[in-house]
JSON list of C-alpha atoms in Angstrom, two decimals:
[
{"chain": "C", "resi": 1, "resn": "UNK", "atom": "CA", "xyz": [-8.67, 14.87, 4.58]},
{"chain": "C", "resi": 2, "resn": "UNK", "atom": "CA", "xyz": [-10.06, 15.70, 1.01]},
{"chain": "C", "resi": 3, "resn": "UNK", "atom": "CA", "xyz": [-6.80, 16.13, 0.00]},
{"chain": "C", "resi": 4, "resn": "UNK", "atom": "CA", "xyz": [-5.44, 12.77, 1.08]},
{"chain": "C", "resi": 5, "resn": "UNK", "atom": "CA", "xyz": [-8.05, 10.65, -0.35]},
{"chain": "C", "resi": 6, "resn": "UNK", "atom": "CA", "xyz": [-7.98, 12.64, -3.71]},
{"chain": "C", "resi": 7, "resn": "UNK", "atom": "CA", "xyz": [-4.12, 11.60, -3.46]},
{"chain": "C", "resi": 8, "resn": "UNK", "atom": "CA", "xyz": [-5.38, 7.81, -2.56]},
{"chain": "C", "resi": 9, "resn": "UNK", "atom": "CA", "xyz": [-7.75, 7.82, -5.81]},
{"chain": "C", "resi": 10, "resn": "UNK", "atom": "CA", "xyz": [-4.55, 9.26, -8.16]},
{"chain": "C", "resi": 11, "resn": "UNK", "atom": "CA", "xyz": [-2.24, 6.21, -6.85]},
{"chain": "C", "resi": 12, "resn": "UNK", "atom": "CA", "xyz": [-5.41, 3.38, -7.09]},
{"chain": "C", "resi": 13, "resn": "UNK", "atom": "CA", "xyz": [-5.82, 4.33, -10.81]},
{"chain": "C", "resi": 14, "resn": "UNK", "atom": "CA", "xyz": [-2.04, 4.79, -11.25]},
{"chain": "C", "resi": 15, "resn": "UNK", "atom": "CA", "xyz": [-1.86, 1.16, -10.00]},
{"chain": "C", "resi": 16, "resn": "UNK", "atom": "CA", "xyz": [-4.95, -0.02, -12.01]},
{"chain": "C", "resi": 17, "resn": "UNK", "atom": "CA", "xyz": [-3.71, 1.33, -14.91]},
{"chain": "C", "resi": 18, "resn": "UNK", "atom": "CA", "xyz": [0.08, -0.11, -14.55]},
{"chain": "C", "resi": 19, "resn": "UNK", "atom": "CA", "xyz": [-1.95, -3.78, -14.00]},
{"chain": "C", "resi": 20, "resn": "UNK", "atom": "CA", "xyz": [-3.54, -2.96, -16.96]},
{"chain": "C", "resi": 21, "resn": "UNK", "atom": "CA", "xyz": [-0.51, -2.05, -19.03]},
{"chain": "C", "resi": 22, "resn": "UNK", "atom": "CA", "xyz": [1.65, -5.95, -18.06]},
{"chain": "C", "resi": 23, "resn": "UNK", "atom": "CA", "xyz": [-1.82, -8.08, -18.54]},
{"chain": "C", "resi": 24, "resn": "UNK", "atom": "CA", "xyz": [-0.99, -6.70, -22.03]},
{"chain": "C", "resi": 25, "resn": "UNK", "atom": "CA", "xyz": [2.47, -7.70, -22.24]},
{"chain": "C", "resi": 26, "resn": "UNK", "atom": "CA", "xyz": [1.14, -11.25, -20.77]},
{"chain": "C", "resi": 27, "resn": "UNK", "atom": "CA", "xyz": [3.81, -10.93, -18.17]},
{"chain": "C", "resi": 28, "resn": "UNK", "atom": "CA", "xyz": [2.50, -11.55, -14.17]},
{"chain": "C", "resi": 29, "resn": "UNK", "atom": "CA", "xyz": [4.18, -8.99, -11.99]},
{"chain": "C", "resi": 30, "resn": "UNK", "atom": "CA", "xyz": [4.42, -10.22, -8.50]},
{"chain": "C", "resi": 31, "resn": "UNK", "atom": "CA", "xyz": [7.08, -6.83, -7.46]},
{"chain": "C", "resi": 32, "resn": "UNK", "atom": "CA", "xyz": [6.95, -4.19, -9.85]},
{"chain": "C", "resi": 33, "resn": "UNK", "atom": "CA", "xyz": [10.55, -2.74, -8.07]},
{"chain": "C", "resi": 34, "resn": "UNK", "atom": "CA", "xyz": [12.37, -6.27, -8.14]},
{"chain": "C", "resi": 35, "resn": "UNK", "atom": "CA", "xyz": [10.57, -7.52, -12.02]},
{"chain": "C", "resi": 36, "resn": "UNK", "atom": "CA", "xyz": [11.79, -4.44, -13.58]},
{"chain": "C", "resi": 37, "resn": "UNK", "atom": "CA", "xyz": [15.65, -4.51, -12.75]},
{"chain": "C", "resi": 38, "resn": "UNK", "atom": "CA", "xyz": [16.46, -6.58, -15.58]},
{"chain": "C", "resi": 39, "resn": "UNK", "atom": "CA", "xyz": [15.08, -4.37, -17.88]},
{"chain": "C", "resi": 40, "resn": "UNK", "atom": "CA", "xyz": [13.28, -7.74, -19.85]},
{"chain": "C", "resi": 41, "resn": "UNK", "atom": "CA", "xyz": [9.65, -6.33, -18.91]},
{"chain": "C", "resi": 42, "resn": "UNK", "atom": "CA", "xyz": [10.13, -2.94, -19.43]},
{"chain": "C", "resi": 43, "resn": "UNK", "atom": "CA", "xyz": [11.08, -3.56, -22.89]},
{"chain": "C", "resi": 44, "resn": "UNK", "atom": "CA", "xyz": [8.10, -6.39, -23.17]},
{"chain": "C", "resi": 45, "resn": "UNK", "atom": "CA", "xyz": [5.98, -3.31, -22.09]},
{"chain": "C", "resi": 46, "resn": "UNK", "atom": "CA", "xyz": [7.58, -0.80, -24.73]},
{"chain": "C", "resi": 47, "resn": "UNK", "atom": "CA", "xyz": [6.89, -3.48, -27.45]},
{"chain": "C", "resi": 48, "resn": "UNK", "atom": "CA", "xyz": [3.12, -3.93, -26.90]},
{"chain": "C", "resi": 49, "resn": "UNK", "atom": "CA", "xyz": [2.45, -0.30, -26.53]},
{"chain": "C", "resi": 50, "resn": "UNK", "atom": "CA", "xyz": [4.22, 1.07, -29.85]},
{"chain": "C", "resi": 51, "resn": "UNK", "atom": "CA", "xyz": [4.25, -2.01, -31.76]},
{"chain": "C", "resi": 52, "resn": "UNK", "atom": "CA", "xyz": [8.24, -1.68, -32.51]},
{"chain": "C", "resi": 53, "resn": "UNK", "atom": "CA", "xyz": [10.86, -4.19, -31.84]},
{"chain": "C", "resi": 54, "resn": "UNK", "atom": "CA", "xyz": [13.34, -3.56, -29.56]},
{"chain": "C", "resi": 55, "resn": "UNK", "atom": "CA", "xyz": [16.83, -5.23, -29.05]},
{"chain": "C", "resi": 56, "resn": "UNK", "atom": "CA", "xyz": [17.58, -6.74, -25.67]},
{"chain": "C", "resi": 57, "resn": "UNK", "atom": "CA", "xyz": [20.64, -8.02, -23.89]},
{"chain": "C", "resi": 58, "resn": "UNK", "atom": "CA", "xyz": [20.50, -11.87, -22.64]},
{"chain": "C", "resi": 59, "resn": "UNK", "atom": "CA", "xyz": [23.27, -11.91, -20.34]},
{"chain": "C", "resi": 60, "resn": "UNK", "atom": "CA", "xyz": [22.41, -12.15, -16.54]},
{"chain": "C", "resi": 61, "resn": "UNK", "atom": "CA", "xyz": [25.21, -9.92, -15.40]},
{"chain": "C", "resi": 62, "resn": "UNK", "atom": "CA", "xyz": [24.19, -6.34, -14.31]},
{"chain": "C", "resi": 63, "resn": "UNK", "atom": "CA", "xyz": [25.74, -5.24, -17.44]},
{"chain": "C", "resi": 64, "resn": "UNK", "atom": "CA", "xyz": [23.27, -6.65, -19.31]},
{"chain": "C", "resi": 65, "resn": "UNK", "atom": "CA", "xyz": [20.66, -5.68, -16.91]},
{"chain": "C", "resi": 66, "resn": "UNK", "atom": "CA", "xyz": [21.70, -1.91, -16.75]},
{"chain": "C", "resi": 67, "resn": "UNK", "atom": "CA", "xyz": [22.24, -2.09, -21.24]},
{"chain": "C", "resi": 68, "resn": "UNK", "atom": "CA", "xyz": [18.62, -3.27, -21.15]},
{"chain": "C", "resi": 69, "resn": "UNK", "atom": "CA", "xyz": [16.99, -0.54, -19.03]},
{"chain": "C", "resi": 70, "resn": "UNK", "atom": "CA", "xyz": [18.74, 2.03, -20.73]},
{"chain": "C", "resi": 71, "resn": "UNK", "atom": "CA", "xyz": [17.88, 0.79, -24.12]},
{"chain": "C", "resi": 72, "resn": "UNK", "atom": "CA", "xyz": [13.84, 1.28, -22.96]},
{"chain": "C", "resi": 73, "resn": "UNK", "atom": "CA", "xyz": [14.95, 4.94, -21.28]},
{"chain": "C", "resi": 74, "resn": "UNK", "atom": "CA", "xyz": [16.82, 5.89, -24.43]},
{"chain": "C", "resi": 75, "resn": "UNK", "atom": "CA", "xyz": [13.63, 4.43, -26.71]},
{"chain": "C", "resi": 76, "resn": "UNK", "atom": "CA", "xyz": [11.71, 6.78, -24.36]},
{"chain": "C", "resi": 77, "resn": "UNK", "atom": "CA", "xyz": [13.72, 9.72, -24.95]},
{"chain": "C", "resi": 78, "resn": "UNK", "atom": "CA", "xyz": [13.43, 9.09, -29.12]},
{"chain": "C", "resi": 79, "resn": "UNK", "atom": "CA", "xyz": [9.81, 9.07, -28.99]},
{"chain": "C", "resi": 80, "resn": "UNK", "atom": "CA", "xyz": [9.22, 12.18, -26.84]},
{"chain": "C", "resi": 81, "resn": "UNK", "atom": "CA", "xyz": [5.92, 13.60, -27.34]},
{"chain": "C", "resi": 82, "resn": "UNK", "atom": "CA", "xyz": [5.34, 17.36, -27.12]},
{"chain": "C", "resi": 83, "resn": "UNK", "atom": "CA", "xyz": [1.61, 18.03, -26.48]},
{"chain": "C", "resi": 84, "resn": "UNK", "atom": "CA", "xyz": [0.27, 21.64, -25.88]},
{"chain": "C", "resi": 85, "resn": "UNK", "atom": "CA", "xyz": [1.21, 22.26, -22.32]},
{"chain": "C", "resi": 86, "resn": "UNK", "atom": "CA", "xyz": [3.19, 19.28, -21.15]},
{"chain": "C", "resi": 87, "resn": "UNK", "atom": "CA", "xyz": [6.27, 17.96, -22.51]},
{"chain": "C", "resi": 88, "resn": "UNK", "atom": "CA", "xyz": [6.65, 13.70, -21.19]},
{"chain": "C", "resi": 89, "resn": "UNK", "atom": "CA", "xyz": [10.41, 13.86, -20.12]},
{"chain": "C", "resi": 90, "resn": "UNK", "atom": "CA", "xyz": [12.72, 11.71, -18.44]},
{"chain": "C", "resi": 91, "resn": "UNK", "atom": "CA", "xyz": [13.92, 13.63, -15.54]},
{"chain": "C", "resi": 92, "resn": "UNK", "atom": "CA", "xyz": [16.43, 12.48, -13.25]},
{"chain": "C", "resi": 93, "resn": "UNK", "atom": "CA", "xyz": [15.96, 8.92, -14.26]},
{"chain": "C", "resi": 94, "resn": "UNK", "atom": "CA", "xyz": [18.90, 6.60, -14.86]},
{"chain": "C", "resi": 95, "resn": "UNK", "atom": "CA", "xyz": [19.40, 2.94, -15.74]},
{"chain": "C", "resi": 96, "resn": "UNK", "atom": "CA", "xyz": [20.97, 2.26, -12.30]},
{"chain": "C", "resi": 97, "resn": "UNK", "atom": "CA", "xyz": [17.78, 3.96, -10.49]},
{"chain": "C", "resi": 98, "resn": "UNK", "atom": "CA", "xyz": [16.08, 1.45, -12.14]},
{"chain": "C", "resi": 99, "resn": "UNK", "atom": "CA", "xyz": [18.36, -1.90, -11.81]},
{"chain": "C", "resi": 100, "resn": "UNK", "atom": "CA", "xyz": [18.69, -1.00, -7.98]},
{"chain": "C", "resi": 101, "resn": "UNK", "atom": "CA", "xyz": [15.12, -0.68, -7.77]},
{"chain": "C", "resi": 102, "resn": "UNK", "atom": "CA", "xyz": [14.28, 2.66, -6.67]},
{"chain": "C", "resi": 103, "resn": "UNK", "atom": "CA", "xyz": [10.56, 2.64, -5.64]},
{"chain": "C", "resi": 104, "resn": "UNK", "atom": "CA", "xyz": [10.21, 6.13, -6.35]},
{"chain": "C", "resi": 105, "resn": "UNK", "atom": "CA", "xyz": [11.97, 6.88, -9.59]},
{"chain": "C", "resi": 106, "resn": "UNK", "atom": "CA", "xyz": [10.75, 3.32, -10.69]},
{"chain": "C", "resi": 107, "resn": "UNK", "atom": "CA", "xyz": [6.97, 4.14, -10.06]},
{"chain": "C", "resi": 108, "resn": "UNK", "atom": "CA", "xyz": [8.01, 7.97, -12.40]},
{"chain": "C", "resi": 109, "resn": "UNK", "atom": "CA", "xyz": [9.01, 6.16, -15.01]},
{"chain": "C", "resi": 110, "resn": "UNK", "atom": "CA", "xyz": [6.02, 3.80, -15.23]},
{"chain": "C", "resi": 111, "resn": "UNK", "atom": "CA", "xyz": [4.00, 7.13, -14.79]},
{"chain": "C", "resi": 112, "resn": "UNK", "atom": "CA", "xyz": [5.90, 8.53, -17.40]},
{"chain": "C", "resi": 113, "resn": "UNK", "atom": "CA", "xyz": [5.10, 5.23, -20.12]},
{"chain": "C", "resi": 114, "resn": "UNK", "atom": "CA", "xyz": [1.40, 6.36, -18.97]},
{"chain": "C", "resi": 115, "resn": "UNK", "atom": "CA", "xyz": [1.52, 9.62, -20.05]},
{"chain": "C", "resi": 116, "resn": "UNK", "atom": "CA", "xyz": [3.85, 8.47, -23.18]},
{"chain": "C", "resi": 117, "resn": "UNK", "atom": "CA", "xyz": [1.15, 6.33, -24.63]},
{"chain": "C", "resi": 118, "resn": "UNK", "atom": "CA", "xyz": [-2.00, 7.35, -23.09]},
{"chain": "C", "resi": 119, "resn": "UNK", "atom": "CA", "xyz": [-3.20, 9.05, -26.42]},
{"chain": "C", "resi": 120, "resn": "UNK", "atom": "CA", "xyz": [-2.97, 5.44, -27.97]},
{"chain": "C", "resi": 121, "resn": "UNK", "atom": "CA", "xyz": [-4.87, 3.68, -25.29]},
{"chain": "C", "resi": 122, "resn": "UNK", "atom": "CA", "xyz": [-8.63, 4.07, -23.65]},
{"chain": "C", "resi": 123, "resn": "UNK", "atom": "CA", "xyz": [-10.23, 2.49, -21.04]},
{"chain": "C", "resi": 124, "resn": "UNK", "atom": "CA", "xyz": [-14.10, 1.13, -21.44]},
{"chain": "C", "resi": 125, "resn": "UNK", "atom": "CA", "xyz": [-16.42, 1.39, -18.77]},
{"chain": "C", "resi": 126, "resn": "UNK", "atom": "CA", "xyz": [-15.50, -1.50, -16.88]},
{"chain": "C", "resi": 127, "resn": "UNK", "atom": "CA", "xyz": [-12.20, -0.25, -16.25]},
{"chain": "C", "resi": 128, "resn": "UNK", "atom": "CA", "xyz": [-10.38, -2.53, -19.83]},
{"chain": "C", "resi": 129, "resn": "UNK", "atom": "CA", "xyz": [-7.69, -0.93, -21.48]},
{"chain": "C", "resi": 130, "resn": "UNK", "atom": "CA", "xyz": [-8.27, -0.89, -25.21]},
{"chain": "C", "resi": 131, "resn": "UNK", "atom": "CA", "xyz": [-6.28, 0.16, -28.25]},
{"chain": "C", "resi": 132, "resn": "UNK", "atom": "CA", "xyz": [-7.90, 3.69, -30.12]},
{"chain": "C", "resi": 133, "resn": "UNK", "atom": "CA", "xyz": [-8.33, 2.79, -33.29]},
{"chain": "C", "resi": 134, "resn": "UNK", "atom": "CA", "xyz": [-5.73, 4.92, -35.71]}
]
């Protein structure tokens, strides 16, 4: 039983945390699966975290859907960070996981942008996200 709500507490701050992360982007997520297919919030998200600009496809088609997930995977994959023990990878993730809305590779890559940028981000007491000061 310990071992279930230990698991419970890990997904509750997981989800906290990704709430966190899109009040930040100003963007309301009502489906995290269905609002990232496009690809348009995950590169919101990328932007507000590192501060870069990213380009972005405008088209509707899945073409431009699937061109603007990949460019936030392959921004991803640029900025790897190696820390002592843990390398943040993209495993097994692919722009089409994504744009078909796969609830468990979509939920690994959010967990990934966690671990990507949690060295740049803290969270106060009351549970705010804040930016470390550099």
């Amino acid at each position: 039983m310990s071992d279930f709500k230990d698991k419970a507490s890990k997904f509750k701050t997981s989800l906290d945390i990704i709430i966190q992360l899109w009040t930040l982007v100003r963007k309301h997520i009502n489906d995290l699966y269905e609002d990232l297919r496009d690809g348009h919030n995950l590169i919101s998200l990328l932007e507000v975290l590192s501060g870069d600009s990213l380009p972005r496809e405008k088209g509707r088609m899945r073409f431009h859907r699937l061109q603007n997930v990949q460019i936030a995977l392959d921004y991803l994959k640029r900025r790897q960070v190696n820390y002592i023990l843990l390398k943040v990878k993209l495993v097994n993730i692919r722009n089409d996981d994504i744009t078909d809305g796969n609830p468990k590779l979509t939920l690994g890559l959010i967990w990934t942008i966690i671990l990507h940028f949690q060295r740049s981000y803290l969270f106060n007491a009351s549970g705010q996200m804040m930016m470390r000061h550099k």
